[in-house]
Coordinates of C-alpha atoms in Angstrom, one line a residue:
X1 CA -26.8 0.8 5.4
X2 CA -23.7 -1.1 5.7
X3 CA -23.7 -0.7 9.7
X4 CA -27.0 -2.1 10.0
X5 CA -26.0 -5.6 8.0
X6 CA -23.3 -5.9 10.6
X7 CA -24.5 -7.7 13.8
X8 CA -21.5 -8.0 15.0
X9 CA -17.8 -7.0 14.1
X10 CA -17.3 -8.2 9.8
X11 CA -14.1 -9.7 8.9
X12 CA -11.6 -7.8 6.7
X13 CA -12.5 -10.3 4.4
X14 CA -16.2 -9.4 4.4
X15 CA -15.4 -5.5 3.7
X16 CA -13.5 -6.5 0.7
X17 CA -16.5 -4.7 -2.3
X18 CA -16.6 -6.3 -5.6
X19 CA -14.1 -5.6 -8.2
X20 CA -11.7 -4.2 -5.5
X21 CA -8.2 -2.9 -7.2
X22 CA -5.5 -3.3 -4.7
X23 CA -2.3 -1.0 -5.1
X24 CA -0.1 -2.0 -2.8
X25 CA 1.2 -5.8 -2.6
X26 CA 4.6 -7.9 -3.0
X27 CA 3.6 -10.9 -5.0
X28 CA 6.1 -10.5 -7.5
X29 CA 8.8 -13.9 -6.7
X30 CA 12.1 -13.6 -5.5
X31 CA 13.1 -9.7 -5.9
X32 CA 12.6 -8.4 -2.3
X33 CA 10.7 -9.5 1.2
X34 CA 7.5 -10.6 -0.2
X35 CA 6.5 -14.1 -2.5
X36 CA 10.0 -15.8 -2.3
X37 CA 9.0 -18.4 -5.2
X38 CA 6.6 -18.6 -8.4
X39 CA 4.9 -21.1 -6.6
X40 CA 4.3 -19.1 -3.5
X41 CA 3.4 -15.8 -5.5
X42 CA 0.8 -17.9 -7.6
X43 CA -0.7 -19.7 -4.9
X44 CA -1.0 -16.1 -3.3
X45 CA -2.8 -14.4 -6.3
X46 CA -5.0 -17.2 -6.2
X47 CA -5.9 -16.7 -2.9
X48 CA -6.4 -12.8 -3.3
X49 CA -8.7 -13.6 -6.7
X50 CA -11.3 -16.0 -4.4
X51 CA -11.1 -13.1 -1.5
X52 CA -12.7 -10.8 -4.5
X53 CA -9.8 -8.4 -5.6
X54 CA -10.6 -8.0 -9.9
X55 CA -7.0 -6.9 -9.9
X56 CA -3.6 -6.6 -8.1
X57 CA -0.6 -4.4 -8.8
X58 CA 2.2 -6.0 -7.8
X59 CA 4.7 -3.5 -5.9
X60 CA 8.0 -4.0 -5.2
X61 CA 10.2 -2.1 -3.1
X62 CA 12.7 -0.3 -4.9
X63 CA 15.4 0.6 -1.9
X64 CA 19.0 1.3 -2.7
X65 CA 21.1 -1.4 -1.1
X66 CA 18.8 -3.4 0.4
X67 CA 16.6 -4.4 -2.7
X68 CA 18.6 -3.0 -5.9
X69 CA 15.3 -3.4 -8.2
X70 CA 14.3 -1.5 -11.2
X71 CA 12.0 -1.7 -14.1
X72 CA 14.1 -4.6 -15.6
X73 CA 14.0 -6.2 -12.9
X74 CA 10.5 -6.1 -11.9
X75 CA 9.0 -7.1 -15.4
X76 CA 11.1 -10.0 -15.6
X77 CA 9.7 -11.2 -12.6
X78 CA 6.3 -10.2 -13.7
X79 CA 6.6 -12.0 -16.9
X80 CA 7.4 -14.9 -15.3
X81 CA 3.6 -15.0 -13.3
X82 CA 2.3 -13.8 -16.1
X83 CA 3.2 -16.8 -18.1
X84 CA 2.3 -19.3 -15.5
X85 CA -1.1 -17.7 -14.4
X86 CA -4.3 -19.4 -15.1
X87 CA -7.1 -17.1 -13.9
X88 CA -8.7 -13.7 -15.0
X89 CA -7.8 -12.0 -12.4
X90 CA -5.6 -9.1 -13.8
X91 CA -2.3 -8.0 -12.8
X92 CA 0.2 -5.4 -13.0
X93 CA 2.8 -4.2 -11.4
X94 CA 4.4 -0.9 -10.2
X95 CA 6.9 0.2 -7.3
X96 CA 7.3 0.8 -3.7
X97 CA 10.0 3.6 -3.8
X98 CA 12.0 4.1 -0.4
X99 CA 12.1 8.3 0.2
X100 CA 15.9 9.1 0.5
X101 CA 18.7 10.9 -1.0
X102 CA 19.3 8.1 -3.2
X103 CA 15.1 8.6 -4.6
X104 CA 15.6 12.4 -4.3
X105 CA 19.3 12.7 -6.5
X106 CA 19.1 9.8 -8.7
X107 CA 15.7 8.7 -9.3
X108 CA 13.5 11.3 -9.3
X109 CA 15.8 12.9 -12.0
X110 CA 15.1 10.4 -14.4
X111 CA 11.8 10.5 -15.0
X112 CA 11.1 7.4 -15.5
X113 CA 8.9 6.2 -12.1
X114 CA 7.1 3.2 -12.3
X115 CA 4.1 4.3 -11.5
X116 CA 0.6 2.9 -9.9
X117 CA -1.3 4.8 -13.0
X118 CA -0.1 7.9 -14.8
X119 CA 1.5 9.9 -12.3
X120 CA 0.6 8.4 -8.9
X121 CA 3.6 7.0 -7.5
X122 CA 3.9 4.6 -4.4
X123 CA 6.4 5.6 -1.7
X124 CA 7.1 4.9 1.6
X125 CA 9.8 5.8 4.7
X126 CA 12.0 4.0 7.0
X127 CA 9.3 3.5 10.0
X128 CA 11.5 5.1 13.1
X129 CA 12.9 8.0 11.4
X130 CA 11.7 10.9 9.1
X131 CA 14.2 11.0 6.0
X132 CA 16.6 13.9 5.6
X133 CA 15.0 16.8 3.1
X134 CA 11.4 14.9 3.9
X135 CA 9.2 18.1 2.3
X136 CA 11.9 18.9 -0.3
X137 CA 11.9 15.5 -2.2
X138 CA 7.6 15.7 -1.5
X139 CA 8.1 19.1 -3.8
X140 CA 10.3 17.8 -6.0
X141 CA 8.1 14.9 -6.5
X142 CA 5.2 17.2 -7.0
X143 CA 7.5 19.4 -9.3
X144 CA 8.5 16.9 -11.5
X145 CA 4.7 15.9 -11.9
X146 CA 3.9 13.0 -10.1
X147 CA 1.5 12.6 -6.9
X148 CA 3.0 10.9 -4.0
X149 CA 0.9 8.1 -2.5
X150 CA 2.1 7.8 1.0
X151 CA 2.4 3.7 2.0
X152 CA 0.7 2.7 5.1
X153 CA 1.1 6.1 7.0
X154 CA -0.1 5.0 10.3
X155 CA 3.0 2.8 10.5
X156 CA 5.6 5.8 10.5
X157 CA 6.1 5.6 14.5
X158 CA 7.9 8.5 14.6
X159 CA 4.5 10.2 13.4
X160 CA 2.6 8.8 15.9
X161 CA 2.8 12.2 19.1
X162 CA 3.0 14.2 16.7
X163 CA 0.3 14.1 14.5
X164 CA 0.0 17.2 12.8
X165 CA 2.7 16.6 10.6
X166 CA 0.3 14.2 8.4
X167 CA -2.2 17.5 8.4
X168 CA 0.7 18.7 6.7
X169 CA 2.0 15.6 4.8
X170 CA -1.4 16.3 3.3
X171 CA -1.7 19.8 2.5
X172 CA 1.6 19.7 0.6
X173 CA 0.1 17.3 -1.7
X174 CA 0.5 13.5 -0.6
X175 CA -2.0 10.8 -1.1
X176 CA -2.4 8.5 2.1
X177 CA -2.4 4.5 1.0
X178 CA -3.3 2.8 4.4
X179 CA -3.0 -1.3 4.9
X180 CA -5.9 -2.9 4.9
X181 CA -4.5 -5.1 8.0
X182 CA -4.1 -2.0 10.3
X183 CA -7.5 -2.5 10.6
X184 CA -7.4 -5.1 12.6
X185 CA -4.8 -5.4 15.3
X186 CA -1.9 -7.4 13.3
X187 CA 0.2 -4.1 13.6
X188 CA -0.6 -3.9 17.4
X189 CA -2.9 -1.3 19.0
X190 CA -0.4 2.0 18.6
X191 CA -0.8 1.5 14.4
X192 CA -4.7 0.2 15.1
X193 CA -4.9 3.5 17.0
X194 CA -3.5 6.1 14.4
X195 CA -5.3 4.2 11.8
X196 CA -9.0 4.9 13.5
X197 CA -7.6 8.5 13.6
X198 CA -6.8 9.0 10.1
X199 CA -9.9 7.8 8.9
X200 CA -12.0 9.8 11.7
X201 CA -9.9 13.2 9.9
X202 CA -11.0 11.6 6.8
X203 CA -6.9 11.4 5.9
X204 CA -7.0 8.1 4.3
X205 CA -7.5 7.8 0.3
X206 CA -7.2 4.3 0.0
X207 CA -6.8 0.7 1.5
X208 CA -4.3 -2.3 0.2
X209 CA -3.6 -5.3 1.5
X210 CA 0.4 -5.5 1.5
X211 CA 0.4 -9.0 1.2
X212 CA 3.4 -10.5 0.9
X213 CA 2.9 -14.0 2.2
X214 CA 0.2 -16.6 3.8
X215 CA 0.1 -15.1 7.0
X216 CA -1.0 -11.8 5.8
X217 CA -3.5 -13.5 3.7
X218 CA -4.6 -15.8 6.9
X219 CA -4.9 -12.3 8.3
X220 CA -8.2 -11.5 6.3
X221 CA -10.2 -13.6 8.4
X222 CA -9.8 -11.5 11.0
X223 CA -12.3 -9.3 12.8
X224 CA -12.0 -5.3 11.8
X225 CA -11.6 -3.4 14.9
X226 CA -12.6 0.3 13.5
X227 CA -16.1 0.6 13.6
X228 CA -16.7 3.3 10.6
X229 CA -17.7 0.3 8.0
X230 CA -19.1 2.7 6.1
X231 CA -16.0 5.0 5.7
X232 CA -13.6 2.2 5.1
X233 CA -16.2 0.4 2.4
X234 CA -15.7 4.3 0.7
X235 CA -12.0 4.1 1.2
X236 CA -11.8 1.0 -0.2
X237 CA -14.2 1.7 -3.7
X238 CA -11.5 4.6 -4.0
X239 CA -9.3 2.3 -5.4
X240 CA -11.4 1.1 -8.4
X241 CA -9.5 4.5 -10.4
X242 CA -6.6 2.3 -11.2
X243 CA -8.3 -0.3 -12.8

């Protein structure tokens, strides 16, 4: 049992199971807040292929405004690691799409999502606020065939007293994606805390990292501070369909 090799708390590093898939990262250069440079994004995937991920799927956010990406965009950043990577470690990439009337009226329309793998597509919120017409663009993402996959849900702290509205995040059909770093206490204790909770209601569907720089990879070495290793191992193997 997985408990029993533990003597002591593992390091995220240590939970990380052979030929882990991670969906969720910003190693992509120079298109939003994550790798800001080939160099940096390179030495990044490196890093992630000796920690034991078999393959990443680079995710950028796609947030009107702020980071004005689109498929375009993302693939000719892709292209460009692609070209100067010299490992086996495979890559992809998808997006991170910011929920908001922009997603819900020009967007979703054109379906054409760039998604994780057929139609699971990566979203996320603004973390203070809920997003006007929340449950209609979740049913008008569901309508138009896709299945939302929530970004790091224990992060929304405007979720956090009131936590039957994930219950019902759930129940209307989205996928929870938690970060991989929540498990140990670089988000502080309040995310830490929701975290434990949505993997004790067995909410959580699957862990990845969010890298988007050293620190976060520096992070892995870490101890894990929920003690259900054999939950999070599951949670973790989950990800493997989007290989």
């Amino acid at each position: 049992m997985i408990f029993n090799f533990f003597k002591s708390k593992p390091t995220l590093l240590e939970l990380i199971p052979k030929g882990f898939v991670d969906i969720h990262s910003h190693i992509l250069p120079g298109i939003d807040d994550g790798a800001k440079n080939i160099e940096e994004a390179l030495s990044l995937i490196l890093q992630m292929k000796k920690m034991g991920f078999s393959k990443i799927i680079a995710t950028p956010h796609i947030y009107k405004n702020l980071y004005e990406n689109d498929e375009k965009t993302i693939n000719k950043s892709f292209q460009k690691i692609k070209k100067k990577l010299q490992t086996d470690i495979k890559i992809d990439f998808a997006a991170e799409y910011m929920l908001d009337s922009y997603f819900l009226e020009n967007l979703l329309d054109s379906n054409k999502l760039i998604t994780l793998k057929g139609e699971y597509v990566l979203v996320e919120m603004s973390y203070i606020f809920a997003p006007n017409k929340l449950y209609e663009i979740i049913f008008e993402i569901r309508t138009h065939g896709y299945i939302p996959v929530l970004a790091h849900p224990e992060r929304y702290t405007f979720l956090h007293n009131n936590f039957k509205e994930y219950l019902k995040l759930k129940k209307i059909g989205c996928e929870f994606q938690s970060n991989m770093l929540s498990l140990t206490n670089y988000y502080g204790k309040d995310v830490l805390k929701i975290c434990t909770k949505l993997l004790k209601y067995d909410l959580v569907d699957y862990f990845g990292s969010d890298i988007h720089n050293q620190r976060h990879i520096d992070y892995f070495k870490k101890k894990v501070h929920v003690k259900d290793y054999e939950k999070i191992k599951i949670k973790l193997e989950n990800s493997k369909k989007f290989i």
